[in-house]
Structures are given as C-alpha cells and as structure tokens.
Amino acid sequence: MTIQSIPTRGRTLDYAAPVYDLLEPLCLLNKQAEYDQTLIQTLTPQPADAILDLGCGTGLLCEKISRLLDPALGGCVTGIDAAGKMIEAAREKRGAPHCRFEAMAAERLDFADASFDAVISSLFYHHVPLDLKQQSLREAFRVLKPGGRLVIADMHKPTTLLGALVSHASRWLLMQPQIGENIRGVLPELMVEAGFLPPQSVAHYFGYIALFSTSKPL
Ligand SMILES: C[S@@+](CC[C@H](N)C(=O)[O-])C[C@H]1O[C@@H](n2cnc3c(N)ncnc32)[C@H](O)[C@@H]1O
C-alpha cells in the first residue's frame, strides 16, 4: 500500500528508503548495534511502556525496543516519520501489533496529551530547521506523561577533529543550515525551553553525535 508523505520543511528521506538499511551501518562506522544498545539502555523500556520514536526511518530501533515490551501488558512502540516510503518499508519489514508505524510530522503529532511513557529519537533533529526543532520538542513534551523520559541522539558540538570535519563538511556539502544549528549545540537548551529538565549528556559517538537523556517534570 502506498503511504503519502506528510508535508514538512524537514529534510525527508523517501528516496533513501530502499537502501537505508544498507547505508546506515556504514554511516555509523559499523557500530550501529553498540549505538542502538546504548540508546535503548538509556531509555530503559519497561514491559508495559508506550514508547514513541520520532523520525524512525525504517524502524530498526523500534523493532529492537519492541522485543523488550510485553503486548499483553499494553507495551507498544510507535515509530513516526514524515517520509511515506520510510513508513512503508518499516511496516513491511518490522510492523507488528505492538510495533507500529505512522506517517506523521514530528512537529504535528496526532496523539493525545500524556499518552506516552517515553520518547526516543535518533538522528532526526539535524533534519529540521530551528522552529521545527522547537515545535517537535514541545510536541514530545505534550504527548509524554509527567515523569516521562526523553532520549535524543543527534549531531551536536564536535568533540574531535574528525568529528568537526565530518559535521562541517555535511553542513556545507548538503547545504543544510539545520545541521549548523546542531553543531552550535542548540539541542540541550531547546529541550529545557520546551519544559524538560536539564538534559544529561550520556555518551558521544564518532566525535559529532551526542546522546542526551532528560524527562518531563512530575
Ligand atoms: C537520518 S534519518 C534517521 C532515521 C532513524 N531514526 C535512524 O536513526 O536510523 C532522519 C529521518 O527523519 C525523517 N524526517 C525528516 N523530517 C521529518 C519531520 N518533520 N517529521 C518526521 N520525520 C522527519 C526523514 O524522513 C528520515 O527518515
């Protein structure tokens, strides 16, 4: 079934959906398993949790999270992406009653207030301009229950020379000012601005990706 993409000013990856599962391990220098594992450990999914993944791509992280959930207790992970082709691929490869995928823009979430225990996002925020970063963080805050966890891994201030080279080259070669915002380190302050507690920086990858963990106050 063809799934329509959702209009957004974010950089969607419909064209990359057929090859994304081959490309991503290369982009993560063959450390994808370790990277995903750290994200999931930081998220600490509980069996009955309702979890939301923003900018889920082809849904590999959702699938890994779903293995830790118990559908009999209501545990469920939902991945959203504005690219219809990503959602088609995710549903086809990884869809299950407790591992769902919806075409949706992260800045306009079609979910009720306080409907998730945790929100996770990997490598999505450098795809959207500043106002959409802000709006999507406000939406994450809205759909989280009080005390709900937020885990974000994304491009951030480079910590190594190689990291600086990779991130500045991608900013200029791809002509993406939104990557420049990440490099300047805007994400933690935007999380606080959206209402979250000051985030902890949990880990760094490849000198240009940082992993943040925070929560909505009780
Ligand atoms: C680099 S991929 C990351 C995919 C996956 N989270 C991962 O770690 O492999 C970024 C994704 O964000 C999606 N995207 C871009 N703008 C979006 C928006 N406004 N709302 C939701 N998804 C968006 C793209 O279509 C793409 O699939």
Coordinates of N, CA and C and ligand atoms in Angstrom, one line a residue:
M1 N 0.8 -1.2 0.0 CA 0.0 0.0 0.0 C 0.9 1.3 0.0
T2 N 0.5 2.2 -0.9 CA 1.3 3.4 -0.9 C 0.9 4.4 0.2
I3 N 1.9 4.9 0.9 CA 1.6 5.8 2.0 C 2.1 7.2 1.6
Q4 N 1.3 8.1 1.7 CA 1.6 9.5 1.3 C 2.6 10.1 2.3
S5 N 3.6 10.9 1.9 CA 4.4 11.6 2.8 C 3.7 12.8 3.3
I6 N 4.1 13.2 4.5 CA 3.5 14.4 5.2 C 4.3 15.6 4.8
P7 N 3.6 16.7 4.4 CA 4.3 17.9 4.1 C 5.0 18.5 5.4
T8 N 6.2 18.8 5.2 CA 7.1 19.4 6.3 C 8.2 20.1 5.7
R9 N 8.8 21.1 6.4 CA 10.0 21.7 6.0 C 11.2 21.0 6.4
G10 N 11.0 19.8 7.0 CA 12.2 18.9 7.4 C 12.7 18.2 6.1
R11 N 13.9 17.7 6.2 CA 14.5 17.0 5.0 C 14.1 15.5 5.2
T12 N 13.1 15.2 4.4 CA 12.6 13.8 4.4 C 13.5 12.9 3.5
L13 N 13.4 11.6 3.7 CA 14.3 10.7 3.0 C 13.6 9.6 2.2
D14 N 12.5 10.0 1.6 CA 11.8 9.0 0.8 C 12.7 8.3 -0.2
Y15 N 13.6 9.0 -0.8 CA 14.4 8.5 -1.9 C 15.4 7.4 -1.3
A16 N 15.7 7.6 0.0 CA 16.7 6.7 0.6 C 16.1 5.4 1.2
A17 N 14.8 5.4 1.3 CA 14.2 4.2 2.0 C 14.6 2.9 1.5
P18 N 14.7 2.6 0.1 CA 15.0 1.3 -0.3 C 16.4 0.8 0.1
V19 N 17.4 1.8 0.3 CA 18.8 1.4 0.6 C 19.2 1.8 2.0
Y20 N 18.3 2.4 2.8 CA 18.6 2.9 4.1 C 19.3 1.9 5.0
D21 N 18.7 0.7 5.0 CA 19.2 -0.3 6.0 C 20.7 -0.8 5.6
L22 N 21.0 -0.5 4.3 CA 22.4 -0.9 3.9 C 23.4 0.3 4.2
L23 N 22.8 1.5 4.1 CA 23.7 2.7 4.3 C 24.0 3.1 5.7
E24 N 22.9 2.9 6.6 CA 23.1 3.4 7.9 C 24.3 2.7 8.7
P25 N 24.4 1.4 8.6 CA 25.6 0.8 9.3 C 26.9 1.4 8.8
L26 N 27.0 1.8 7.5 CA 28.2 2.4 7.0 C 28.4 3.8 7.7
C27 N 27.3 4.6 7.7 CA 27.4 5.9 8.3 C 27.8 5.8 9.8
L28 N 27.3 4.8 10.4 CA 27.7 4.6 11.9 C 28.9 3.7 12.1
L29 N 29.7 3.7 11.0 CA 31.1 3.0 11.0 C 31.0 1.6 11.7
N30 N 30.0 0.9 11.3 CA 29.8 -0.5 11.7 C 29.5 -0.6 13.2
K31 N 29.2 0.5 13.9 CA 28.9 0.4 15.3 C 27.4 0.6 15.6
Q32 N 26.6 0.3 14.6 CA 25.2 0.5 14.8 C 24.6 -0.3 16.0
A33 N 25.0 -1.5 16.1 CA 24.5 -2.4 17.2 C 24.8 -1.8 18.6
E34 N 26.1 -1.3 18.7 CA 26.5 -0.8 20.0 C 25.8 0.6 20.3
Y35 N 25.7 1.4 19.2 CA 25.0 2.7 19.3 C 23.5 2.5 19.7
D36 N 22.8 1.5 19.0 CA 21.4 1.3 19.4 C 21.2 0.8 20.8
Q37 N 22.2 -0.1 21.2 CA 22.1 -0.7 22.5 C 22.3 0.4 23.6
T38 N 23.1 1.4 23.4 CA 23.3 2.4 24.4 C 22.0 3.3 24.4
L39 N 21.4 3.6 23.3 CA 20.2 4.3 23.3 C 19.1 3.6 24.1
I40 N 19.0 2.3 23.8 CA 17.9 1.5 24.5 C 18.2 1.4 26.0
Q41 N 19.5 1.2 26.3 CA 19.8 1.2 27.8 C 19.5 2.5 28.5
T42 N 19.7 3.6 27.8 CA 19.4 4.9 28.3 C 17.9 5.1 28.5
L43 N 17.2 4.6 27.5 CA 15.7 4.7 27.5 C 15.1 3.9 28.6
T44 N 15.7 2.7 29.0 CA 15.2 1.8 30.0 C 13.7 1.4 29.7
P45 N 13.4 0.8 28.6 CA 12.0 0.5 28.4 C 11.5 -0.5 29.4
Q46 N 10.3 -0.3 29.9 CA 9.6 -1.2 30.8 C 8.6 -2.0 30.0
P47 N 8.2 -3.2 30.4 CA 7.4 -4.1 29.6 C 6.0 -3.5 29.2
A48 N 5.5 -2.6 30.1 CA 4.1 -2.1 29.8 C 4.2 -0.7 29.1
D49 N 5.4 -0.2 28.8 CA 5.5 1.2 28.3 C 4.9 1.4 26.9
A50 N 4.4 2.6 26.8 CA 4.1 3.1 25.4 C 5.2 4.0 25.0
I51 N 5.9 3.7 23.9 CA 7.1 4.4 23.5 C 6.9 5.0 22.1
L52 N 7.4 6.2 21.9 CA 7.3 6.9 20.6 C 8.7 7.2 20.1
D53 N 8.9 6.9 18.8 CA 10.2 7.1 18.1 C 10.0 8.2 17.1
L54 N 10.6 9.4 17.2 CA 10.4 10.5 16.2 C 11.5 10.4 15.1
G55 N 11.0 10.4 13.9 CA 11.9 10.3 12.7 C 12.5 8.9 12.7
C56 N 11.6 7.9 12.7 CA 12.0 6.5 12.9 C 12.7 5.8 11.7
G57 N 12.7 6.4 10.5 CA 13.3 5.8 9.4 C 12.6 4.5 9.1
T58 N 13.4 3.4 8.8 CA 12.9 2.1 8.5 C 12.5 1.3 9.7
G59 N 12.7 1.9 10.9 CA 12.1 1.2 12.1 C 13.0 0.2 12.9
L60 N 14.3 0.2 12.6 CA 15.1 -0.8 13.2 C 15.1 -0.6 14.7
L61 N 15.3 0.6 15.2 CA 15.4 0.9 16.6 C 14.0 0.5 17.3
C62 N 12.9 0.8 16.6 CA 11.6 0.4 17.1 C 11.5 -1.1 17.3
E63 N 12.0 -1.8 16.3 CA 11.9 -3.3 16.4 C 12.7 -3.8 17.6
K64 N 13.9 -3.2 17.8 CA 14.7 -3.7 19.0 C 14.0 -3.3 20.3
I65 N 13.4 -2.1 20.3 CA 12.7 -1.8 21.6 C 11.5 -2.7 21.8
S66 N 10.8 -3.1 20.7 CA 9.6 -3.9 20.8 C 9.9 -5.2 21.5
R67 N 11.1 -5.7 21.3 CA 11.5 -7.0 21.9 C 11.5 -7.0 23.4
L68 N 11.6 -5.7 24.0 CA 11.6 -5.6 25.4 C 10.2 -5.3 26.0
L69 N 9.2 -5.2 25.2 CA 7.9 -4.8 25.6 C 7.0 -6.0 25.7
D70 N 6.0 -6.0 26.6 CA 5.1 -7.1 26.7 C 3.7 -6.6 26.2
P71 N 3.3 -7.0 25.0 CA 2.0 -6.6 24.5 C 0.8 -6.9 25.4
A72 N 0.9 -8.0 26.1 CA -0.2 -8.4 27.0 C -0.4 -7.4 28.1
L73 N 0.7 -6.6 28.4 CA 0.6 -5.6 29.5 C 0.3 -4.2 28.8
G74 N 0.1 -4.2 27.5 CA -0.1 -2.9 26.8 C 1.2 -2.3 26.3
G75 N 2.3 -2.9 26.4 CA 3.6 -2.4 25.9 C 3.5 -2.2 24.4
C76 N 3.9 -1.1 23.9 CA 3.8 -0.8 22.4 C 4.8 0.3 22.0
V77 N 5.4 0.1 20.9 CA 6.3 1.2 20.4 C 5.7 1.7 19.1
T78 N 5.7 3.0 18.9 CA 5.1 3.6 17.7 C 6.2 4.5 17.1
G79 N 6.6 4.2 15.8 CA 7.5 5.0 15.1 C 6.8 5.9 14.1
I80 N 7.2 7.2 14.1 CA 6.6 8.1 13.1 C 7.7 8.7 12.2
D81 N 7.4 8.9 11.0 CA 8.3 9.5 10.0 C 7.5 10.3 9.0
A82 N 8.0 11.4 8.6 CA 7.2 12.2 7.6 C 7.3 11.6 6.2
A83 N 8.3 10.7 6.0 CA 8.5 10.1 4.6 C 7.7 8.9 4.5
G84 N 6.7 8.9 3.6 CA 5.8 7.8 3.4 C 6.5 6.5 3.0
K85 N 7.6 6.6 2.2 CA 8.4 5.4 1.8 C 9.1 4.8 3.0
M86 N 9.5 5.6 4.0 CA 10.2 5.0 5.2 C 9.1 4.2 5.9
I87 N 7.9 4.8 6.1 CA 6.9 4.1 6.8 C 6.5 2.8 6.1
E88 N 6.4 2.9 4.8 CA 6.1 1.6 4.0 C 7.1 0.6 4.3
A89 N 8.4 0.9 4.2 CA 9.5 -0.1 4.5 C 9.4 -0.6 5.9
A90 N 9.2 0.4 6.9 CA 9.2 0.0 8.3 C 8.0 -1.0 8.5
R91 N 6.8 -0.7 8.0 CA 5.7 -1.6 8.2 C 6.0 -3.0 7.6
E92 N 6.5 -3.0 6.4 CA 6.7 -4.2 5.7 C 7.8 -5.1 6.4
K93 N 8.9 -4.5 6.9 CA 9.9 -5.2 7.5 C 9.7 -5.5 9.0
R94 N 9.1 -4.6 9.7 CA 9.1 -4.6 11.1 C 7.8 -4.4 11.8
G95 N 6.7 -4.2 11.0 CA 5.4 -3.9 11.6 C 4.9 -5.1 12.4
A96 N 4.3 -4.9 13.6 CA 3.7 -5.9 14.4 C 2.6 -5.2 15.3
P97 N 1.7 -5.9 15.9 CA 0.7 -5.2 16.6 C 1.2 -4.3 17.7
H98 N 2.4 -4.7 18.3 CA 3.0 -3.8 19.3 C 4.2 -3.1 18.8
C99 N 4.4 -3.0 17.4 CA 5.5 -2.3 16.8 C 4.8 -1.6 15.6
R100 N 4.3 -0.3 15.8 CA 3.5 0.3 14.8 C 4.2 1.5 14.1
F101 N 3.8 1.8 12.9 CA 4.5 2.9 12.2 C 3.4 3.8 11.5
E102 N 3.6 5.1 11.7 CA 2.6 6.0 11.1 C 3.4 7.1 10.4
A103 N 2.8 7.5 9.3 CA 3.3 8.7 8.6 C 2.8 10.0 9.3
M104 N 3.8 10.7 9.8 CA 3.4 11.9 10.6 C 4.6 12.8 10.7
A105 N 4.3 14.1 10.9 CA 5.4 15.1 11.1 C 5.6 15.2 12.6
A106 N 6.9 15.2 13.0 CA 7.2 15.3 14.4 C 6.8 16.6 15.0
E107 N 6.6 17.6 14.2 CA 6.2 19.0 14.7 C 4.6 19.0 14.8
R108 N 3.9 18.0 14.4 CA 2.4 18.0 14.5 C 2.0 16.6 14.8
L109 N 2.2 16.2 16.1 CA 1.9 14.8 16.4 C 0.4 14.6 16.6
D110 N -0.1 13.5 16.0 CA -1.5 13.3 16.1 C -1.8 12.3 17.3
F111 N -1.3 12.6 18.5 CA -1.5 11.8 19.6 C -2.1 12.7 20.8
A112 N -2.8 12.0 21.7 CA -3.4 12.7 22.8 C -2.3 13.2 23.8
D113 N -2.6 14.2 24.5 CA -1.7 14.6 25.6 C -1.4 13.4 26.5
A114 N -0.2 13.4 27.1 CA 0.2 12.4 28.1 C -0.1 11.0 27.7
S115 N 0.2 10.6 26.5 CA -0.1 9.3 26.0 C 1.1 8.3 25.9
F116 N 2.3 8.9 26.2 CA 3.5 8.0 26.1 C 4.3 8.1 27.4
D117 N 5.0 6.9 27.7 CA 5.9 6.9 28.9 C 7.3 7.3 28.5
A118 N 7.6 7.2 27.2 CA 9.0 7.6 26.8 C 9.0 8.0 25.3
V119 N 9.8 8.9 25.0 CA 10.0 9.3 23.6 C 11.5 9.2 23.3
I120 N 11.8 8.6 22.1 CA 13.2 8.5 21.7 C 13.3 9.0 20.3
S121 N 14.5 9.5 20.0 CA 14.8 10.0 18.6 C 16.2 9.8 18.3
S122 N 16.5 9.3 17.1 CA 17.9 9.1 16.7 C 18.1 9.8 15.3
L123 N 19.0 10.7 15.3 CA 19.5 11.3 14.0 C 18.4 12.0 13.2
F124 N 17.4 12.5 13.9 CA 16.3 13.2 13.3 C 16.4 14.7 13.4
Y125 N 16.9 15.2 14.5 CA 16.8 16.7 14.8 C 17.7 17.5 13.8
H126 N 18.7 16.9 13.2 CA 19.5 17.7 12.3 C 18.8 17.8 10.9
H127 N 17.7 17.2 10.8 CA 16.9 17.2 9.5 C 15.9 18.4 9.5
V128 N 15.7 19.0 10.6 CA 14.7 20.1 10.7 C 15.2 21.4 11.1
P129 N 14.6 22.5 10.6 CA 15.1 23.9 11.0 C 14.7 24.2 12.4
L130 N 15.3 25.2 12.9 CA 15.2 25.6 14.4 C 13.8 25.6 14.9
D131 N 12.9 26.3 14.1 CA 11.5 26.4 14.6 C 10.8 25.0 14.7
L132 N 11.2 24.1 13.8 CA 10.6 22.8 13.8 C 11.2 21.9 14.9
K133 N 12.5 22.2 15.2 CA 13.1 21.5 16.4 C 12.3 21.9 17.6
Q134 N 12.1 23.2 17.8 CA 11.3 23.7 18.9 C 10.0 23.1 19.0
Q135 N 9.3 23.2 17.9 CA 7.9 22.7 17.8 C 7.8 21.2 18.1
S136 N 8.7 20.4 17.6 CA 8.7 19.0 17.8 C 9.0 18.6 19.3
L137 N 9.9 19.4 19.9 CA 10.2 19.2 21.3 C 9.0 19.5 22.2
R138 N 8.3 20.6 21.8 CA 7.1 20.9 22.5 C 6.0 19.8 22.4
E139 N 6.0 19.2 21.2 CA 5.0 18.1 20.9 C 5.5 16.9 21.8
A140 N 6.8 16.6 21.8 CA 7.2 15.5 22.6 C 6.8 15.7 24.1
F141 N 7.0 16.9 24.5 CA 6.6 17.3 25.9 C 5.1 17.1 26.2
R142 N 4.3 17.5 25.2 CA 2.9 17.4 25.3 C 2.4 15.9 25.4
V143 N 3.0 15.1 24.5 CA 2.5 13.7 24.5 C 3.1 12.8 25.6
L144 N 4.1 13.3 26.3 CA 4.6 12.5 27.4 C 3.8 12.7 28.6
K145 N 3.8 11.6 29.4 CA 3.1 11.6 30.7 C 4.1 12.4 31.7
P146 N 3.6 13.0 32.7 CA 4.5 13.6 33.7 C 5.5 12.5 34.2
G147 N 6.8 12.9 34.2 CA 7.9 11.9 34.6 C 8.3 11.1 33.4
G148 N 7.7 11.3 32.2 CA 8.1 10.5 31.0 C 9.5 10.9 30.6
R149 N 10.2 9.9 30.0 CA 11.6 10.0 29.6 C 11.8 10.5 28.2
L150 N 12.8 11.3 27.9 CA 13.1 11.7 26.5 C 14.6 11.4 26.3
V151 N 14.9 10.6 25.2 CA 16.2 10.2 24.9 C 16.5 10.7 23.4
I152 N 17.5 11.5 23.2 CA 17.8 12.0 21.9 C 19.3 11.8 21.6
A153 N 19.5 11.2 20.4 CA 20.9 11.1 19.9 C 20.9 11.9 18.6
D154 N 21.9 12.8 18.5 CA 21.9 13.6 17.3 C 23.2 14.3 17.2
M155 N 23.4 15.0 16.0 CA 24.6 15.8 15.8 C 24.6 16.9 16.8
H156 N 25.9 17.2 17.3 CA 26.0 18.2 18.4 C 27.4 18.8 18.2
K157 N 27.8 19.6 19.2 CA 29.1 20.2 19.1 C 30.2 19.2 18.9
P158 N 31.0 19.3 17.8 CA 32.0 18.2 17.6 C 33.0 18.2 18.8
T159 N 33.5 16.9 19.1 CA 34.4 16.8 20.2 C 35.8 16.3 19.7
T160 N 35.9 16.0 18.4 CA 37.2 15.6 17.8 C 37.4 16.3 16.5
L161 N 38.7 16.3 16.0 CA 38.9 17.0 14.8 C 38.2 16.3 13.6
L162 N 38.2 14.9 13.7 CA 37.5 14.2 12.6 C 36.0 14.5 12.7
G163 N 35.4 14.6 13.9 CA 34.0 14.9 14.1 C 33.7 16.3 13.6
A164 N 34.6 17.2 13.8 CA 34.4 18.6 13.3 C 34.4 18.6 11.7
L165 N 35.4 17.8 11.2 CA 35.4 17.7 9.7 C 34.2 17.1 9.1
V166 N 33.7 16.0 9.7 CA 32.5 15.3 9.2 C 31.3 16.2 9.3
S167 N 31.1 16.9 10.5 CA 29.9 17.6 10.6 C 29.9 18.9 9.8
H168 N 31.0 19.6 9.8 CA 31.1 20.9 9.0 C 31.0 20.5 7.5
A169 N 31.6 19.4 7.0 CA 31.5 19.0 5.6 C 30.1 18.7 5.3
S170 N 29.4 18.0 6.2 CA 28.0 17.6 5.8 C 27.1 18.9 5.8
R171 N 27.4 19.8 6.7 CA 26.6 21.1 6.8 C 26.7 21.8 5.4
W172 N 28.0 21.9 4.9 CA 28.2 22.7 3.7 C 27.9 22.0 2.4
L173 N 28.3 20.7 2.4 CA 28.1 19.9 1.1 C 26.6 19.7 0.9
L174 N 25.9 19.4 2.0 CA 24.4 19.2 1.9 C 23.6 20.5 1.9
M175 N 24.4 21.6 2.2 CA 23.8 23.0 2.3 C 22.6 23.0 3.2
Q176 N 22.9 22.5 4.5 CA 21.8 22.3 5.5 C 22.1 23.2 6.7
P177 N 21.5 24.4 6.8 CA 21.7 25.2 7.9 C 21.3 24.5 9.2
Q178 N 20.3 23.6 9.1 CA 19.8 23.0 10.3 C 20.9 22.1 11.0
I179 N 21.8 21.6 10.2 CA 23.0 20.9 10.7 C 23.9 21.9 11.5
G180 N 24.0 23.1 10.9 CA 24.8 24.1 11.6 C 24.2 24.4 13.0
E181 N 22.9 24.4 13.1 CA 22.3 24.7 14.4 C 22.7 23.6 15.4
N182 N 22.7 22.3 15.0 CA 23.1 21.2 15.9 C 24.6 21.4 16.3
I183 N 25.4 21.7 15.3 CA 26.9 21.9 15.6 C 27.1 23.0 16.6
R184 N 26.2 24.0 16.5 CA 26.4 25.1 17.5 C 25.9 24.7 18.9
G185 N 25.3 23.5 19.0 CA 24.9 23.0 20.3 C 23.6 23.4 20.8
V186 N 22.6 23.6 20.0 CA 21.3 24.2 20.4 C 20.4 23.2 21.1
L187 N 20.6 21.9 20.9 CA 19.6 20.9 21.4 C 19.3 21.0 22.9
P188 N 20.4 20.9 23.8 CA 20.0 20.9 25.2 C 19.2 22.1 25.6
E189 N 19.5 23.3 25.1 CA 18.7 24.5 25.6 C 17.3 24.4 25.0
L190 N 17.1 23.9 23.8 CA 15.8 23.8 23.3 C 14.9 22.8 24.1
M191 N 15.6 21.7 24.6 CA 14.8 20.8 25.5 C 14.3 21.5 26.7
V192 N 15.2 22.3 27.3 CA 14.8 23.0 28.5 C 13.7 24.0 28.2
E193 N 13.9 24.7 27.1 CA 12.9 25.7 26.7 C 11.5 25.0 26.5
A194 N 11.5 23.8 26.0 CA 10.2 23.0 25.8 C 9.6 22.6 27.1
G195 N 10.4 22.7 28.2 CA 9.8 22.3 29.5 C 10.5 21.1 30.2
F196 N 11.5 20.5 29.5 CA 12.1 19.3 30.1 C 13.2 19.8 31.1
L197 N 13.5 18.8 32.0 CA 14.6 19.0 33.0 C 15.9 19.1 32.2
P198 N 16.9 19.8 32.8 CA 18.2 20.0 32.1 C 18.7 18.6 31.7
P199 N 19.0 18.4 30.4 CA 19.4 17.0 29.9 C 20.8 16.7 30.4
Q200 N 21.0 15.4 30.6 CA 22.4 14.8 30.8 C 22.9 14.4 29.5
S201 N 24.2 14.7 29.3 CA 24.9 14.2 28.1 C 25.5 12.8 28.5
V202 N 24.9 11.7 27.9 CA 25.2 10.4 28.4 C 26.4 9.7 27.6
A203 N 26.5 10.0 26.3 CA 27.6 9.4 25.5 C 27.9 10.2 24.3
H204 N 29.0 10.0 23.7 CA 29.4 10.6 22.4 C 29.8 9.6 21.4
Y205 N 29.4 9.8 20.1 CA 29.8 8.9 19.1 C 30.5 9.6 17.9
F206 N 31.6 9.1 17.5 CA 32.3 9.5 16.3 C 32.7 11.0 16.3
G207 N 32.7 11.6 17.5 CA 33.1 13.0 17.6 C 32.1 14.0 17.2
Y208 N 30.9 13.5 16.8 CA 29.9 14.5 16.3 C 28.5 14.2 16.7
I209 N 28.3 13.0 17.3 CA 26.9 12.7 17.8 C 26.9 12.6 19.3
A210 N 25.9 13.3 19.9 CA 25.8 13.2 21.4 C 24.5 12.6 21.7
L211 N 24.5 11.9 22.9 CA 23.3 11.2 23.4 C 22.8 11.9 24.6
F212 N 21.6 12.4 24.6 CA 21.0 13.2 25.7 C 19.9 12.4 26.4
S213 N 19.8 12.6 27.7 CA 18.7 12.0 28.4 C 18.1 13.0 29.4
T214 N 16.7 13.1 29.3 CA 16.1 14.0 30.2 C 14.6 13.5 30.5
S215 N 13.9 14.3 31.2 CA 12.5 13.8 31.5 C 11.6 15.0 31.7
K216 N 10.3 14.7 31.5 CA 9.3 15.8 31.8 C 9.1 15.8 33.3
P217 N 9.1 17.0 33.9 CA 8.9 17.0 35.4 C 7.6 16.4 35.8
L218 N 7.6 15.8 37.0 CA 6.4 15.2 37.6 C 5.4 16.2 37.9
Ligands
LIG1 C1 18.7 10.2 9.3 S1 17.1 9.6 9.3 C2 17.1 8.8 10.9 C3 16.3 7.5 10.9 C4 16.4 6.7 12.2 N1 15.9 7.4 13.3 C5 17.8 6.2 12.4 O1 18.4 6.6 13.4 O2 18.3 5.5 11.5 C6 16.1 11.0 9.6 C7 14.6 10.8 9.4 O3 13.8 11.9 9.7 C8 12.7 12.0 8.8 N2 12.1 13.3 8.9 C9 12.6 14.5 8.3 N3 11.8 15.5 8.7 C10 10.8 15.0 9.5 C11 9.7 15.5 10.2 N4 9.4 16.8 10.1 N5 8.9 14.7 10.9 C12 9.2 13.4 11.0 N6 10.2 12.8 10.3 C13 11.0 13.6 9.6 C14 13.3 11.6 7.5 O4 12.4 11.2 6.5 C15 14.3 10.4 7.9 O5 13.7 9.2 7.8

